[in-house]
XYZ file of C-alpha atoms in Angstrom:
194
model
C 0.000 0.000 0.000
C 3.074 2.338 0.567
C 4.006 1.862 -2.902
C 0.588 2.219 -4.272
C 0.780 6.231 -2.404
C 4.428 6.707 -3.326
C 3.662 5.855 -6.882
C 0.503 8.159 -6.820
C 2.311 10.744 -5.287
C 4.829 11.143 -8.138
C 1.714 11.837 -10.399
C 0.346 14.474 -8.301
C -1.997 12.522 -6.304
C -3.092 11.504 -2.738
C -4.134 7.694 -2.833
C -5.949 7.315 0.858
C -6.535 4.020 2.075
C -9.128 3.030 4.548
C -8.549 3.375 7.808
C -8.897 0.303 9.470
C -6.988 -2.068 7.265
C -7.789 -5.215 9.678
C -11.744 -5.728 8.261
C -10.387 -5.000 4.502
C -8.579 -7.241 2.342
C -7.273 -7.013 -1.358
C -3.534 -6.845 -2.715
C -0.853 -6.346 0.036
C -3.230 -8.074 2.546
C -4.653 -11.452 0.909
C -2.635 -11.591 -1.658
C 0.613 -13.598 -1.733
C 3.610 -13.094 -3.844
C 3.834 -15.462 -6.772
C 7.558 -16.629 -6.719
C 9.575 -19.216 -8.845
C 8.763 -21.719 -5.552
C 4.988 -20.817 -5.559
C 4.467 -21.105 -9.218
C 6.160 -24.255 -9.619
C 4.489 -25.764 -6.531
C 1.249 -24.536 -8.272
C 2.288 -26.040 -11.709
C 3.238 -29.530 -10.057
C 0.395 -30.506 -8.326
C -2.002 -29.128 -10.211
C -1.432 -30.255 -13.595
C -4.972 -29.232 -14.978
C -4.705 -25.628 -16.269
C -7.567 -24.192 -15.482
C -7.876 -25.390 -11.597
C -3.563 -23.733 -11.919
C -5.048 -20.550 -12.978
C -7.491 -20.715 -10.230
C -5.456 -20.658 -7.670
C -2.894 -18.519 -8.908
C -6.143 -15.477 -9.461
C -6.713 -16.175 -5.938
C -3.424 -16.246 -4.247
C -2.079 -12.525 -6.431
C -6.096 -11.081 -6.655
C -6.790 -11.575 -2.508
C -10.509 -11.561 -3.768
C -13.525 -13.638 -2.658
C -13.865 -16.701 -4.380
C -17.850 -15.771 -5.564
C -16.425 -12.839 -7.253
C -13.344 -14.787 -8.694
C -15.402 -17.582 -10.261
C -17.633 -14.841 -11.953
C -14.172 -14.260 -13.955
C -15.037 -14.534 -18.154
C -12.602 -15.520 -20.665
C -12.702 -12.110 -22.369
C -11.662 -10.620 -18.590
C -7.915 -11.771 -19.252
C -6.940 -9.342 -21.973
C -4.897 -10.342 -24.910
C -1.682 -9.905 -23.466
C -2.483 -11.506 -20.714
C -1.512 -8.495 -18.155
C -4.373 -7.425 -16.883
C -7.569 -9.289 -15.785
C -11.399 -8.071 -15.078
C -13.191 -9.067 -12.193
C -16.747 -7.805 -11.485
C -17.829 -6.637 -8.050
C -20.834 -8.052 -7.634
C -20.922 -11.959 -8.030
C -24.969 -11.763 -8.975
C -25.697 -11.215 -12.636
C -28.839 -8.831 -12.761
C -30.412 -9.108 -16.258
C -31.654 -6.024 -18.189
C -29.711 -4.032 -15.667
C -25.983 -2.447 -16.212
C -23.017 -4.454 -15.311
C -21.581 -3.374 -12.106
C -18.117 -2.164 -11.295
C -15.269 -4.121 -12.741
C -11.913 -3.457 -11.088
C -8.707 -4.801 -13.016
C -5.737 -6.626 -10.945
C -2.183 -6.570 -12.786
C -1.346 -10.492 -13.712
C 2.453 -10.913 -12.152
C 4.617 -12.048 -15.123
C 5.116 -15.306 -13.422
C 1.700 -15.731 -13.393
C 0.771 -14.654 -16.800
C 1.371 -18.525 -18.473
C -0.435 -19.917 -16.484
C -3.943 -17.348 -17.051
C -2.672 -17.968 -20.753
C -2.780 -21.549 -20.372
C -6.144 -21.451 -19.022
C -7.712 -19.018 -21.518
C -6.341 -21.044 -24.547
C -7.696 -24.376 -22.901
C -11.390 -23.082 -22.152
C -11.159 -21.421 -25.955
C -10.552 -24.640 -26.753
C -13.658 -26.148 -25.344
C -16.495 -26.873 -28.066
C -19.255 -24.592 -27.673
C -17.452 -21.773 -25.634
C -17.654 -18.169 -25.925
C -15.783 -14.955 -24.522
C -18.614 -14.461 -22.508
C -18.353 -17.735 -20.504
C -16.780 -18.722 -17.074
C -12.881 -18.630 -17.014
C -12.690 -20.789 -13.603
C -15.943 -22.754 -14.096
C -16.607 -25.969 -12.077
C -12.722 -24.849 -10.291
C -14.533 -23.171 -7.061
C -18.049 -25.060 -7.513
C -19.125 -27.066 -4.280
C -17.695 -26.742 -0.723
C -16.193 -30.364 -1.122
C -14.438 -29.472 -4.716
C -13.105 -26.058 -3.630
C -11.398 -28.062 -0.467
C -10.267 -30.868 -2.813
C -8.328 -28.059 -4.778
C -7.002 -26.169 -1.971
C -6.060 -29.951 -0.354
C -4.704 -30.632 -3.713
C -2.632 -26.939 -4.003
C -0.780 -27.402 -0.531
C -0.135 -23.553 -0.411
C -2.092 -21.486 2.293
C -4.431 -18.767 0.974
C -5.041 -15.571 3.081
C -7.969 -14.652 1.188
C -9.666 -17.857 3.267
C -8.672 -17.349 6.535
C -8.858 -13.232 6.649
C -11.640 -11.998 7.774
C -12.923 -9.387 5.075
C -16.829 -8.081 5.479
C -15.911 -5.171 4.500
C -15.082 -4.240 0.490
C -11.322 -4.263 -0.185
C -8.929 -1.712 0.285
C -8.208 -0.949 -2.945
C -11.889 -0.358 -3.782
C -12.518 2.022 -0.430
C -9.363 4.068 -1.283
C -9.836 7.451 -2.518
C -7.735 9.376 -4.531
C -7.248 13.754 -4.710
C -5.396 15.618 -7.285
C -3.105 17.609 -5.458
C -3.035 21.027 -6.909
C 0.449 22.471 -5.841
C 2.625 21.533 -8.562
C 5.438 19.158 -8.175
C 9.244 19.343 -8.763
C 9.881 18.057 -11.823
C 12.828 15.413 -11.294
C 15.430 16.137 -14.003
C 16.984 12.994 -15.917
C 20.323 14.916 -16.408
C 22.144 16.709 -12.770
C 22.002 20.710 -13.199
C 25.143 22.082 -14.559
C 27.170 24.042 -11.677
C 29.102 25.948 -14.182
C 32.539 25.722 -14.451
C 35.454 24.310 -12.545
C 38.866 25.954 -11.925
C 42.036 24.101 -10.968
């Protein structure tokens, strides 16, 4: 979250986060970082693509699992950097969509959501439209089975989180004082004499 402000804050704005960070979850709090060990741990004992993908969304995302397996095909974009997830794990017909919020995909991540998409586009009869993770999170026995099955722990499980995430309570302000602008090149200090 101190990188999130810091990295605001050289564009002229004020990123505040909630205040009581304990009830929230999101990236930085449920989220775990994806390295070489994790990933191949993933890729080993989970040799279906799809259920790989799954837990990989949920381990760098930190989000709810009803809102994960909501994910569609067409929410991983085509380089397979970014992906959608919706808000609001109910799909209201004849209404607007609700709020989509986009997570970065960590590189090391990135074949395996490209695996996935490639598989399920792969499937006769899908569309864009369809479930990315569907039948990965399904029943309470299934979603054990692939957590069992993972061996890795998953914060987004055991923190408590009623409220929404961090990242969707924080605010942002422009800040209207202009900033310094950092110079690529050190100012000249005019000559030297011997």
């Amino acid at each position: 979250m101190r990188g999130a402000q810091a990295a605001f804050l050289s564009r002229s704005l004020l990123l505040n986060v909630p205040d009581d960070l304990t009830s929230r979850a999101g990236p930085g709090i449920t989220t775990v970082p994806l390295t070489p060990r994790t990933v191949h741990t993933i890729t080993v004992r989970l040799p279906n693509p799809l259920r790989a993908a799954a837990i990989a969304a949920l381990l760098f995302t930190g989000t709810d699992t009803s809102l994960l397996s909501m994910t569609q095909i067409a929410s991983v974009d085509k380089d397979g950097t970014t992906v959608a997830i919706d808000r609001d794990s109910r799909i209201n017909i004849g209404e607007a969509p609700g709020p989509r919020h986009l997570y970065a995909i960590p590189p090391r991540a990135r074949p395996l959501l490209r695996a996935a998409v490639e598989f399920r586009r792969r499937t006769p009869r899908t569309a864009d439209n369809h479930g990315l993770f569907a039948n990965c999170f399904g029943t309470t026995p299934r979603f054990e089975a692939l957590i069992a099955d993972a061996g890795l722990p998953v914060p987004a499980l055991v923190h408590p989180h009623a409220e929404d995430d961090w990242h969707t309570a924080a605010r942002c302000w422009h800040l209207h004082t202009p900033t310094p602008s950092a110079p690529n090149v050190p100012p000249r200090l005019g000559e030297l004499h011997p």
